[in-house]
Structure formats: C-alpha cells, structure tokens
Tab-separated table of C-alpha atoms in Angstrom:
chain	number	residue	atom	x	y	z
A	1	MET	CA	6.833	-24.430	-68.196
A	2	THR	CA	7.199	-20.643	-67.942
A	3	LEU	CA	7.197	-19.199	-64.433
A	4	HIS	CA	4.202	-16.949	-63.704
A	5	VAL	CA	3.913	-15.120	-60.361
A	6	HIS	CA	0.571	-13.810	-59.113
A	7	HIS	CA	0.830	-11.083	-56.437
A	8	HIS	CA	-2.035	-10.599	-53.989
A	9	THR	CA	-2.315	-7.567	-51.671
A	10	ALA	CA	-4.919	-6.293	-49.239
A	11	LEU	CA	-4.868	-2.677	-50.463
A	12	GLN	CA	-4.871	-1.515	-54.056
A	13	LEU	CA	-2.364	1.351	-54.000
A	14	ARG	CA	-1.097	2.485	-50.612
A	15	GLY	CA	1.305	1.081	-48.061
A	16	GLY	CA	4.638	-0.671	-48.045
A	17	ALA	CA	3.276	-4.126	-48.930
A	18	VAL	CA	1.677	-2.808	-52.114
A	19	ARG	CA	4.809	-0.882	-53.028
A	20	VAL	CA	6.981	-3.998	-52.643
A	21	ALA	CA	4.545	-6.035	-54.735
A	22	MET	CA	4.591	-3.400	-57.483
A	23	LEU	CA	8.387	-3.164	-57.465
A	24	LEU	CA	8.645	-6.934	-57.714
A	25	GLN	CA	6.243	-7.005	-60.645
A	26	ARG	CA	8.282	-4.338	-62.400
A	27	GLY	CA	11.584	-6.059	-61.759
A	28	LEU	CA	10.240	-9.481	-62.714
A	29	ALA	CA	8.853	-8.104	-65.966
A	30	ASN	CA	12.338	-6.790	-66.781
A	31	ALA	CA	13.635	-10.320	-66.125
A	32	GLY	CA	11.073	-11.806	-68.517
A	33	VAL	CA	8.785	-13.269	-65.836
A	34	ASP	CA	5.020	-13.014	-66.348
A	35	CYS	CA	3.024	-11.517	-63.471
A	36	SER	CA	-0.584	-10.854	-62.556
A	37	ALA	CA	-2.166	-9.265	-59.488
A	38	SER	CA	-5.268	-9.001	-57.314
A	39	PHE	CA	-6.239	-6.901	-54.303
A	40	GLU	CA	-9.052	-6.711	-51.776
A	41	PHE	CA	-9.780	-3.052	-51.042
A	42	ALA	CA	-10.100	-0.532	-53.859
A	43	GLU	CA	-8.691	2.966	-53.358
A	44	THR	CA	-9.840	4.364	-56.690
A	45	GLY	CA	-13.175	4.555	-58.459
A	46	ASP	CA	-12.527	1.257	-60.232
A	47	LEU	CA	-14.535	-0.701	-57.671
A	48	LYS	CA	-15.296	-3.580	-60.026
A	49	THR	CA	-11.728	-4.854	-59.622
A	50	ALA	CA	-11.898	-4.955	-55.830
A	51	THR	CA	-12.451	-8.190	-53.976
A	52	PRO	CA	-15.515	-8.558	-51.726
A	53	PRO	CA	-14.677	-10.705	-48.679
A	54	GLU	CA	-16.599	-13.701	-50.007
A	55	ARG	CA	-14.620	-13.529	-53.256
A	56	LEU	CA	-11.074	-13.478	-51.882
A	57	GLY	CA	-10.234	-17.029	-52.845
A	58	PRO	CA	-12.116	-17.204	-56.138
A	59	LEU	CA	-10.548	-13.976	-57.398
A	60	VAL	CA	-7.020	-15.287	-56.816
A	61	ARG	CA	-7.874	-18.536	-58.610
A	62	GLU	CA	-9.684	-16.817	-61.488
A	63	THR	CA	-7.183	-14.005	-62.011
A	64	ALA	CA	-4.060	-16.127	-61.789
A	65	PRO	CA	-3.210	-18.712	-64.456
A	66	LYS	CA	-3.763	-22.289	-63.330
A	67	ASP	CA	-0.104	-23.041	-62.643
A	68	ALA	CA	0.844	-19.603	-61.316
A	69	LEU	CA	2.913	-19.308	-58.168
A	70	VAL	CA	0.874	-17.154	-55.774
A	71	HIS	CA	2.757	-14.556	-53.733
A	72	VAL	CA	0.608	-13.209	-50.901
A	73	HIS	CA	1.579	-9.828	-49.415
A	74	GLY	CA	-1.356	-9.425	-47.041
A	75	SER	CA	-5.069	-9.926	-46.534
A	76	GLY	CA	-7.996	-8.453	-44.681
A	77	ASP	CA	-9.234	-11.986	-44.025
A	78	TRP	CA	-6.370	-14.459	-43.738
A	79	VAL	CA	-8.579	-17.410	-42.846
A	80	ARG	CA	-10.817	-17.058	-45.883
A	81	LEU	CA	-7.900	-16.429	-48.233
A	82	LEU	CA	-5.710	-19.276	-46.983
A	83	SER	CA	-8.664	-21.671	-46.945
A	84	SER	CA	-9.128	-21.063	-50.673
A	85	LEU	CA	-5.579	-21.950	-51.734
A	86	ASP	CA	-4.699	-25.450	-52.858
A	87	ARG	CA	-1.014	-24.816	-53.503
A	88	ALA	CA	1.620	-23.549	-51.081
A	89	PRO	CA	2.098	-19.826	-51.742
A	90	VAL	CA	5.046	-17.570	-51.124
A	91	MET	CA	4.040	-15.261	-48.283
A	92	THR	CA	5.897	-12.110	-47.329
A	93	LEU	CA	5.256	-11.040	-43.754
A	94	HIS	CA	5.061	-7.264	-44.018
A	95	ASP	CA	3.835	-7.166	-40.413
A	96	CYS	CA	2.864	-9.641	-37.678
A	97	ASP	CA	-0.805	-10.051	-38.586
A	98	LEU	CA	-0.448	-13.634	-39.867
A	99	PHE	CA	0.456	-14.915	-36.399
A	100	THR	CA	-1.391	-12.586	-33.988
A	101	GLY	CA	-4.999	-12.363	-32.907
A	102	GLY	CA	-5.570	-9.427	-35.243
A	103	CYS	CA	-3.043	-6.678	-34.518
A	104	ALA	CA	-0.249	-5.713	-36.895
A	105	TYR	CA	2.328	-5.625	-34.076
A	106	PRO	CA	1.984	-7.025	-30.537
A	107	LEU	CA	4.044	-4.181	-28.989
A	108	ASN	CA	5.055	-6.247	-25.930
A	109	CYS	CA	1.445	-7.297	-25.307
A	110	ALA	CA	1.448	-9.910	-22.517
A	111	HIS	CA	-1.501	-11.671	-24.153
A	112	PHE	CA	0.515	-12.329	-27.330
A	113	SER	CA	2.985	-14.539	-25.455
A	114	GLU	CA	-0.003	-16.511	-24.090
A	115	GLU	CA	-1.501	-17.401	-27.499
A	116	CYS	CA	-3.551	-14.178	-27.523
A	117	LYS	CA	-5.688	-15.166	-24.556
A	118	GLU	CA	-8.997	-13.378	-24.299
A	119	PRO	CA	-10.253	-10.805	-23.630
A	120	CYS	CA	-7.980	-8.931	-26.019
A	121	PRO	CA	-6.672	-5.682	-24.468
A	122	ARG	CA	-7.038	-4.052	-27.902
A	123	ASP	CA	-10.575	-5.368	-28.401
A	124	TYR	CA	-9.904	-7.662	-31.351
A	125	PRO	CA	-12.864	-10.081	-31.422
A	126	GLU	CA	-12.248	-13.811	-30.885
A	127	CYS	CA	-8.519	-13.157	-31.100
A	128	ALA	CA	-7.394	-16.524	-29.731
A	129	GLY	CA	-9.571	-18.491	-32.147
A	130	TYR	CA	-8.539	-16.326	-35.100
A	131	ARG	CA	-4.866	-16.786	-34.312
A	132	GLU	CA	-5.265	-20.562	-33.952
A	133	ALA	CA	-7.221	-20.833	-37.214
A	134	LYS	CA	-4.465	-19.023	-39.100
A	135	LYS	CA	-1.811	-21.244	-37.552
A	136	LEU	CA	-3.680	-24.431	-38.540
A	137	LEU	CA	-3.982	-23.216	-42.136
A	138	VAL	CA	-0.292	-22.272	-42.290
A	139	ASP	CA	0.588	-25.721	-40.954
A	140	LYS	CA	-1.620	-27.310	-43.616
A	141	LEU	CA	-0.406	-25.231	-46.573
A	142	GLN	CA	3.287	-25.163	-45.664
A	143	PRO	CA	3.862	-21.826	-47.435
A	144	VAL	CA	7.266	-20.383	-48.232
A	145	LEU	CA	7.532	-17.688	-45.548
A	146	VAL	CA	9.639	-14.562	-46.062
A	147	SER	CA	10.324	-11.596	-43.797
A	148	PRO	CA	12.129	-8.401	-44.827
A	149	SER	CA	13.742	-8.214	-41.374
A	150	GLY	CA	15.474	-10.688	-39.124
A	151	TRP	CA	13.561	-9.196	-36.188
A	152	LEU	CA	10.133	-10.156	-37.531
A	153	ALA	CA	11.475	-13.474	-38.832
A	154	GLY	CA	12.430	-14.334	-35.251
A	155	LEU	CA	8.937	-13.533	-33.968
A	156	ALA	CA	7.385	-15.615	-36.757
A	157	ARG	CA	9.601	-18.646	-36.080
A	158	GLU	CA	8.623	-18.542	-32.419
A	159	ALA	CA	4.894	-18.156	-33.152
A	160	LEU	CA	4.889	-20.703	-36.006
A	161	PRO	CA	7.201	-23.473	-34.808
A	162	GLY	CA	8.417	-25.881	-37.437
A	163	HIS	CA	8.335	-23.327	-40.256
A	164	THR	CA	11.384	-21.846	-41.941
A	165	VAL	CA	11.248	-18.076	-42.384
A	166	ARG	CA	13.703	-16.670	-44.917
A	167	VAL	CA	14.940	-13.084	-44.687
A	168	ILE	CA	14.882	-10.963	-47.848
A	169	PRO	CA	15.346	-7.252	-47.042
A	170	ASN	CA	13.228	-4.780	-48.951
A	171	GLY	CA	14.747	-2.884	-51.852
A	172	ILE	CA	13.876	0.187	-53.910
A	173	PRO	CA	15.159	1.868	-57.079
A	174	TRP	CA	18.422	3.598	-56.213
A	175	PRO	CA	20.057	6.621	-57.915
A	176	GLU	CA	23.647	6.306	-59.083
A	177	THR	CA	24.802	9.362	-57.107
A	178	PRO	CA	23.482	11.339	-54.116
A	179	PRO	CA	21.107	14.173	-55.033
A	180	ASP	CA	21.991	17.872	-55.098
A	181	LYS	CA	20.474	19.231	-51.862
A	182	ALA	CA	20.794	22.874	-52.914
A	183	ALA	CA	18.988	22.188	-56.181
A	184	ALA	CA	16.247	20.255	-54.364
A	185	ARG	CA	15.708	23.132	-51.932
A	186	LYS	CA	15.536	25.633	-54.741
A	187	ALA	CA	12.962	23.501	-56.542
A	188	MET	CA	10.881	23.226	-53.338
A	189	GLY	CA	11.207	26.924	-52.492
A	190	ILE	CA	12.995	26.223	-49.195
A	191	HIS	CA	15.572	28.707	-47.882
A	192	PRO	CA	19.155	27.357	-47.969
A	193	ALA	CA	19.667	28.151	-44.257
A	194	ALA	CA	16.495	26.457	-43.022
A	195	ARG	CA	16.661	23.325	-40.910
A	196	VAL	CA	14.244	20.932	-42.547
A	197	VAL	CA	12.578	17.982	-40.818
A	198	VAL	CA	10.280	15.441	-42.480
A	199	PHE	CA	7.773	13.038	-40.922
A	200	VAL	CA	6.249	10.356	-43.190
A	201	ALA	CA	3.708	7.593	-42.555
A	202	HIS	CA	0.740	5.948	-44.241
A	203	GLY	CA	-2.125	7.606	-42.380
A	204	GLY	CA	-0.201	10.666	-41.259
A	205	GLU	CA	-1.137	11.909	-37.808
A	206	LYS	CA	-3.617	9.006	-37.492
A	207	ALA	CA	-0.906	6.354	-37.938
A	208	ALA	CA	-0.898	4.743	-34.496
A	209	TYR	CA	2.161	2.512	-34.865
A	210	LYS	CA	4.121	5.451	-36.329
A	211	ALA	CA	3.187	7.653	-33.344
A	212	GLY	CA	1.432	10.082	-35.684
A	213	ASN	CA	-0.486	11.498	-32.741
A	214	ARG	CA	2.852	12.637	-31.237
A	215	TRP	CA	4.205	14.419	-34.347
A	216	CYS	CA	2.958	17.845	-33.288
A	217	GLU	CA	4.337	17.370	-29.782
A	218	LEU	CA	7.723	16.322	-31.163
A	219	TRP	CA	7.726	19.250	-33.555
A	220	ASP	CA	6.952	21.755	-30.789
A	221	ASP	CA	9.788	20.284	-28.723
A	222	LEU	CA	12.189	20.550	-31.676
A	223	CYS	CA	11.270	24.181	-32.289
A	224	LYS	CA	12.254	25.016	-28.702
A	225	ARG	CA	15.642	23.357	-29.156
A	226	ALA	CA	16.709	24.545	-32.631
A	227	PRO	CA	16.054	27.779	-34.626
A	228	ASN	CA	15.069	28.263	-38.285
A	229	MET	CA	12.937	25.120	-38.404
A	230	VAL	CA	10.793	24.087	-41.372
A	231	GLY	CA	8.746	20.894	-41.097
A	232	PHE	CA	6.678	18.650	-43.359
A	233	ALA	CA	4.419	15.773	-42.290
A	234	VAL	CA	3.352	13.610	-45.222
A	235	GLY	CA	0.875	10.784	-45.620
A	236	GLY	CA	-2.432	11.828	-44.059
A	237	ASP	CA	-5.769	12.688	-45.622
A	238	THR	CA	-5.925	16.464	-45.159
A	239	ALA	CA	-3.675	19.493	-45.557
A	240	PHE	CA	-3.183	21.866	-42.616
A	241	THR	CA	-0.430	23.622	-40.656
A	242	HIS	CA	0.522	23.350	-36.993
A	243	ASN	CA	3.054	25.864	-35.661
A	244	GLY	CA	4.978	25.829	-38.951
A	245	LEU	CA	4.679	22.056	-39.473
A	246	HIS	CA	3.016	21.559	-42.848
A	247	PHE	CA	0.789	18.492	-43.102
A	248	TRP	CA	0.460	17.180	-46.647
A	249	PRO	CA	-1.726	14.387	-47.958
A	250	TYR	CA	-0.102	11.861	-50.266
A	251	VAL	CA	2.230	13.345	-52.870
A	252	ASP	CA	3.623	11.747	-56.005
A	253	ARG	CA	6.957	9.947	-55.794
A	254	THR	CA	8.883	12.622	-57.682
A	255	ARG	CA	7.816	15.329	-55.247
A	256	MET	CA	8.384	13.058	-52.261
A	257	ALA	CA	11.920	12.266	-53.420
A	258	ARG	CA	12.634	15.959	-53.912
A	259	LEU	CA	11.353	16.763	-50.415
A	260	LEU	CA	13.565	14.082	-48.869
A	261	ALA	CA	16.534	15.352	-50.863
A	262	ALA	CA	15.884	18.888	-49.581
A	263	ALA	CA	15.572	17.865	-45.925
A	264	ASP	CA	18.169	17.586	-43.157
A	265	VAL	CA	16.563	14.797	-41.093
A	266	LEU	CA	13.836	12.194	-41.440
A	267	LEU	CA	12.311	11.975	-37.965
A	268	TYR	CA	10.691	8.550	-37.705
A	269	PRO	CA	9.143	7.823	-34.279
A	270	SER	CA	7.778	4.407	-35.248
A	271	LEU	CA	6.873	2.291	-32.224
A	272	ALA	CA	7.012	-0.983	-34.154
A	273	ASP	CA	8.163	-1.631	-37.691
A	274	ASN	CA	9.415	-4.386	-39.941
A	275	HIS	CA	11.678	-2.962	-42.669
A	276	PRO	CA	10.095	0.410	-43.581
A	277	LEU	CA	10.518	1.603	-47.150
A	278	VAL	CA	10.519	5.256	-46.099
A	279	VAL	CA	13.864	4.765	-44.319
A	280	LEU	CA	15.305	3.344	-47.548
A	281	GLU	CA	13.757	6.167	-49.586
A	282	ALA	CA	15.396	8.699	-47.277
A	283	GLN	CA	18.757	6.967	-47.635
A	284	ALA	CA	18.387	6.963	-51.424
A	285	GLN	CA	18.070	10.760	-51.222
A	286	GLY	CA	21.109	11.173	-48.968
A	287	LEU	CA	19.021	11.832	-45.870
A	288	PRO	CA	19.891	10.516	-42.380
A	289	THR	CA	17.117	9.151	-40.174
A	290	VAL	CA	16.613	9.676	-36.446
A	291	ALA	CA	14.387	6.886	-35.136
A	292	PHE	CA	13.588	4.584	-32.268
A	293	ALA	CA	15.591	1.348	-32.271
A	294	ALA	CA	12.338	-0.534	-32.842
A	295	GLY	CA	11.701	-3.709	-34.793
A	296	GLY	CA	13.817	-4.114	-37.897
A	297	ILE	CA	14.907	-0.466	-38.122
A	298	PRO	CA	18.359	-1.185	-36.593
A	299	GLU	CA	18.906	-3.585	-39.518
A	300	GLN	CA	18.611	-0.610	-41.879
A	301	ILE	CA	20.470	2.092	-39.941
A	302	ARG	CA	24.016	1.929	-38.624
A	303	ASP	CA	23.710	3.998	-35.462
A	304	GLY	CA	26.082	6.961	-35.469
A	305	ASP	CA	27.060	6.401	-39.093
A	306	THR	CA	23.998	6.459	-41.376
A	307	GLY	CA	21.548	7.785	-38.797
A	308	LEU	CA	20.845	7.880	-35.072
A	309	LEU	CA	18.840	5.413	-32.999
A	310	VAL	CA	17.170	6.145	-29.670
A	311	ARG	CA	15.751	3.884	-26.977
A	312	GLU	CA	12.204	2.851	-27.868
A	313	GLN	CA	9.401	5.218	-26.827
A	314	ASP	CA	11.763	7.787	-25.276
A	315	PHE	CA	10.241	10.780	-27.069
A	316	GLY	CA	12.270	13.332	-25.137
A	317	ALA	CA	15.530	11.687	-26.178
A	318	LEU	CA	14.267	11.427	-29.753
A	319	ALA	CA	13.616	15.177	-29.934
A	320	GLU	CA	16.930	15.998	-28.249
A	321	THR	CA	18.886	13.706	-30.610
A	322	ALA	CA	17.204	15.158	-33.701
A	323	ALA	CA	17.762	18.722	-32.498
A	324	THR	CA	21.457	18.036	-31.857
A	325	LEU	CA	21.919	16.662	-35.367
A	326	LEU	CA	20.011	19.602	-36.878
A	327	THR	CA	22.430	22.039	-35.237
A	328	ARG	CA	25.380	20.135	-36.758
A	329	PRO	CA	24.733	20.452	-40.496
A	330	ARG	CA	28.102	19.058	-41.513
A	331	GLN	CA	27.525	15.873	-39.496
A	332	ALA	CA	24.027	15.560	-40.958
A	333	ARG	CA	25.388	15.855	-44.508
A	334	GLU	CA	28.114	13.281	-43.852
A	335	MET	CA	25.579	10.868	-42.359
A	336	GLY	CA	23.337	11.381	-45.369
A	337	VAL	CA	26.123	10.505	-47.800
A	338	ALA	CA	27.065	7.454	-45.728
A	339	ALA	CA	23.393	6.388	-45.690
A	340	PHE	CA	23.216	6.701	-49.484
A	341	TYR	CA	26.164	4.414	-50.156
A	342	HIS	CA	25.251	2.003	-47.350
A	343	GLY	CA	21.804	1.522	-48.872
A	344	GLN	CA	23.115	1.370	-52.411
A	345	LYS	CA	25.072	-1.756	-51.478
A	346	ARG	CA	22.261	-3.506	-49.598
A	347	PHE	CA	18.784	-2.251	-50.401
A	348	THR	CA	18.375	-1.924	-54.162
A	349	MET	CA	15.323	-3.148	-56.056
A	350	GLU	CA	17.546	-5.286	-58.290
A	351	ARG	CA	18.959	-7.197	-55.311
A	352	MET	CA	15.476	-7.747	-53.878
A	353	VAL	CA	14.091	-8.973	-57.213
A	354	ASN	CA	16.977	-11.375	-57.718
A	355	ASP	CA	16.580	-12.771	-54.194
A	356	TYR	CA	12.882	-13.421	-54.761
A	357	LEU	CA	13.455	-14.811	-58.240
A	358	ARG	CA	15.760	-17.470	-56.818
A	359	LEU	CA	13.136	-18.243	-54.188
A	360	TYR	CA	10.324	-18.470	-56.770
A	361	ARG	CA	12.269	-20.850	-58.974
A	362	ALA	CA	13.159	-23.107	-56.065
A	363	ALA	CA	9.541	-23.146	-54.820
A	364	ASP	CA	8.211	-23.765	-58.336
A	365	GLN	CA	10.621	-26.649	-58.881
A	366	GLN	CA	9.670	-28.187	-55.535
A	367	ASP	CA	5.989	-28.052	-56.508
A	368	LYS	CA	6.747	-29.762	-59.822
A	369	ASN	CA	8.750	-32.474	-58.070
A	370	GLU	CA	5.873	-33.109	-55.654
A	371	GLU	CA	3.401	-33.294	-58.541
A	372	ASP	CA	5.617	-35.764	-60.382
A	373	ALA	CA	5.884	-37.877	-57.230
A	374	ARG	CA	2.096	-37.954	-56.842
A	375	ASP	CA	1.633	-38.917	-60.496
A	376	ALA	CA	4.237	-41.680	-60.352
C-alpha cells in the first residue's frame, strides 16, 4: 500500500511548526509520497478550511485518507485532538506544550518539576489536570515522538517516562554557495559601511519567549557601544521605527533572505527555544548569530566558530558580545562563512526529509504488522 502522510498543525501559515510541516510536504512530494494537511486556526480569509475546536478530530479523520499516517505538529487543544485518534501518530515536539500544564516552555518553573501543581504561576487554568490528561492519552496512543533538539528530547523523556523520543534536527533549503553580501546590501539600499543587526521572531516585540519586549533596550545599548548602526526587527504586526531600529511586519522569504544576507549579526535573545529555524536561515545566508545558550540553540551554533553564545538572560553580556563582533567585521564575515558550511552539512531540508521518511516507513510497517497480528 502506498504511504500517505497527513500533516496537522495548529496555525495555518505562521511559525516554525508550520514551516517544518510545509517543507516536509514539499520534500515528500519530490520523493513521490502523497501528503494532505489540516490546521486549526486560519490566518487568511479562507475561514471555511479552519478547524473549530469541536471539529479537531473529525477534520483529521475526514481530510486524511483512511490508512494515512498522521503527523501532528501541534494543537490548540491536545486533549480533544489526541482523544479523536485511533492510530498512533508521529508527533514532532516543536515546543514543550504536550507535557506541560499549558505553557510552551517551563523556563525553570518550580511547579513544572512538581507535575504542574496548582495554582499555576502563569495563570494557566487547571494546569495539573490538563497535563495529566495529555500524559494519559500519550500513554494510551503510544505515538512516535520526535524532537528537533536533544535538549527538548531530554525534557520530554523525563516528563513522559517509558516513551522513546527520537531526535531529528530541523532542516531548510540550503544554497550551494554563500551569498554576495555587497550585492545584498545594494539591493536593500544599505550603505556598505553600515553595521547591520537583525532581530527576528514570530510576534515581533510581543514575542515573550524571544524577549521581544527587550529588543529596543538591547538596540539602545548596542548604539552606545558601536557606531554606524542600522537595525531591523522583523515579525510583528505593525511597522514603526525606534531610534533607528526599523520594525517590519512579516516579509516574504526572498526579502527576508536578502536582509539576512546583508546583515552583520543576527541578535537572537531567545529565553527558551527548541531548534529555531531563524538561526538556520541566518546560517544559510552566511550570517553569524549572537544568542543566549538557551534550549537547543547550542546544538545549532558552535560557540566562537559559527556564532557566539552568552549565559542565559544576561542581557548586558549579550549586547557587549554583539557590539564586540560588530566592531570586528573580518571576524564576523569569517564566522558567517563557517556558519554557512556548518549548516550545509547538518541542517538541509533534504537530510530532514530523509530522516522523517525512514521514520514514517518504519512506523507504517509496525502498524501493518500489528494489524496482521490482530487479524490472525
């Protein structure tokens, strides 16, 4: 029987989970694998294809062919979705939500280590019961669990004892050679001598886990430490300027790639992260990243070689480290080239697709063997 993979996401268009699902669908189609998809929250005018909460399960069953292998990338209601499935899905943990009381990342929350005891310090309702309900459903379904980072895989194994969590790093399309920075700057209208910094996050300055509310503060600190600064903050909902830092809403991928190619540093003050695609996208454009050593980011960046890592939540050190690199353009360029070739060996879309394809085939064969055993 032909393998068919049905991808399910919470959002329709935005965010890393959706991007990975779309890349997998594209790569699988190139490999001759049929795919279908569903999502829960529409981000365009095509509301009829969205999934109301009470329809989460039925939509997956009705959209996917009967024997499709379901690959879940996220949900706004894990309990309802998992309750509707009658076959073990593949589940990629793009954050920690599957095994917390509601938050995407526990961020050293003392309540997380105590089964999300109530009251929740972040005000998630009935967090202990929600976490337990998800765990019971995972135990019942026995899904194939995948994490893009070893860091999150470790958290998941501890929170979901008895379950194997495989690690498949994210991957993106990768150019054959590093981009021409001078050409990218000319196309963007940026002066060759400018020192260019980029911030990127889904939600922009409102992205809590990405410290979006500290971007302006970091930028002001950088401007005091290094001259000729030009900054761009991408991913919010509105366009405005703060002290020379240009906030842009979402831009198309071509323009985003050109901006990264034109920049000197991606400044990424994420407080908690799994295996962020934006770090890979920067590397694919020959751009070094300065970031906190949080979550799975150290699995992407070789500190001192392809970027620079700073102790978590030390914003002063983050600004100082970025400013130092900005005043050493040759070092920044060399790090960018090293980041390009480092990522080209490890984080391509083709590698990711092949890793998942092997996983799908093994999971599909196991399901068939179990069906044959039941029918015998």
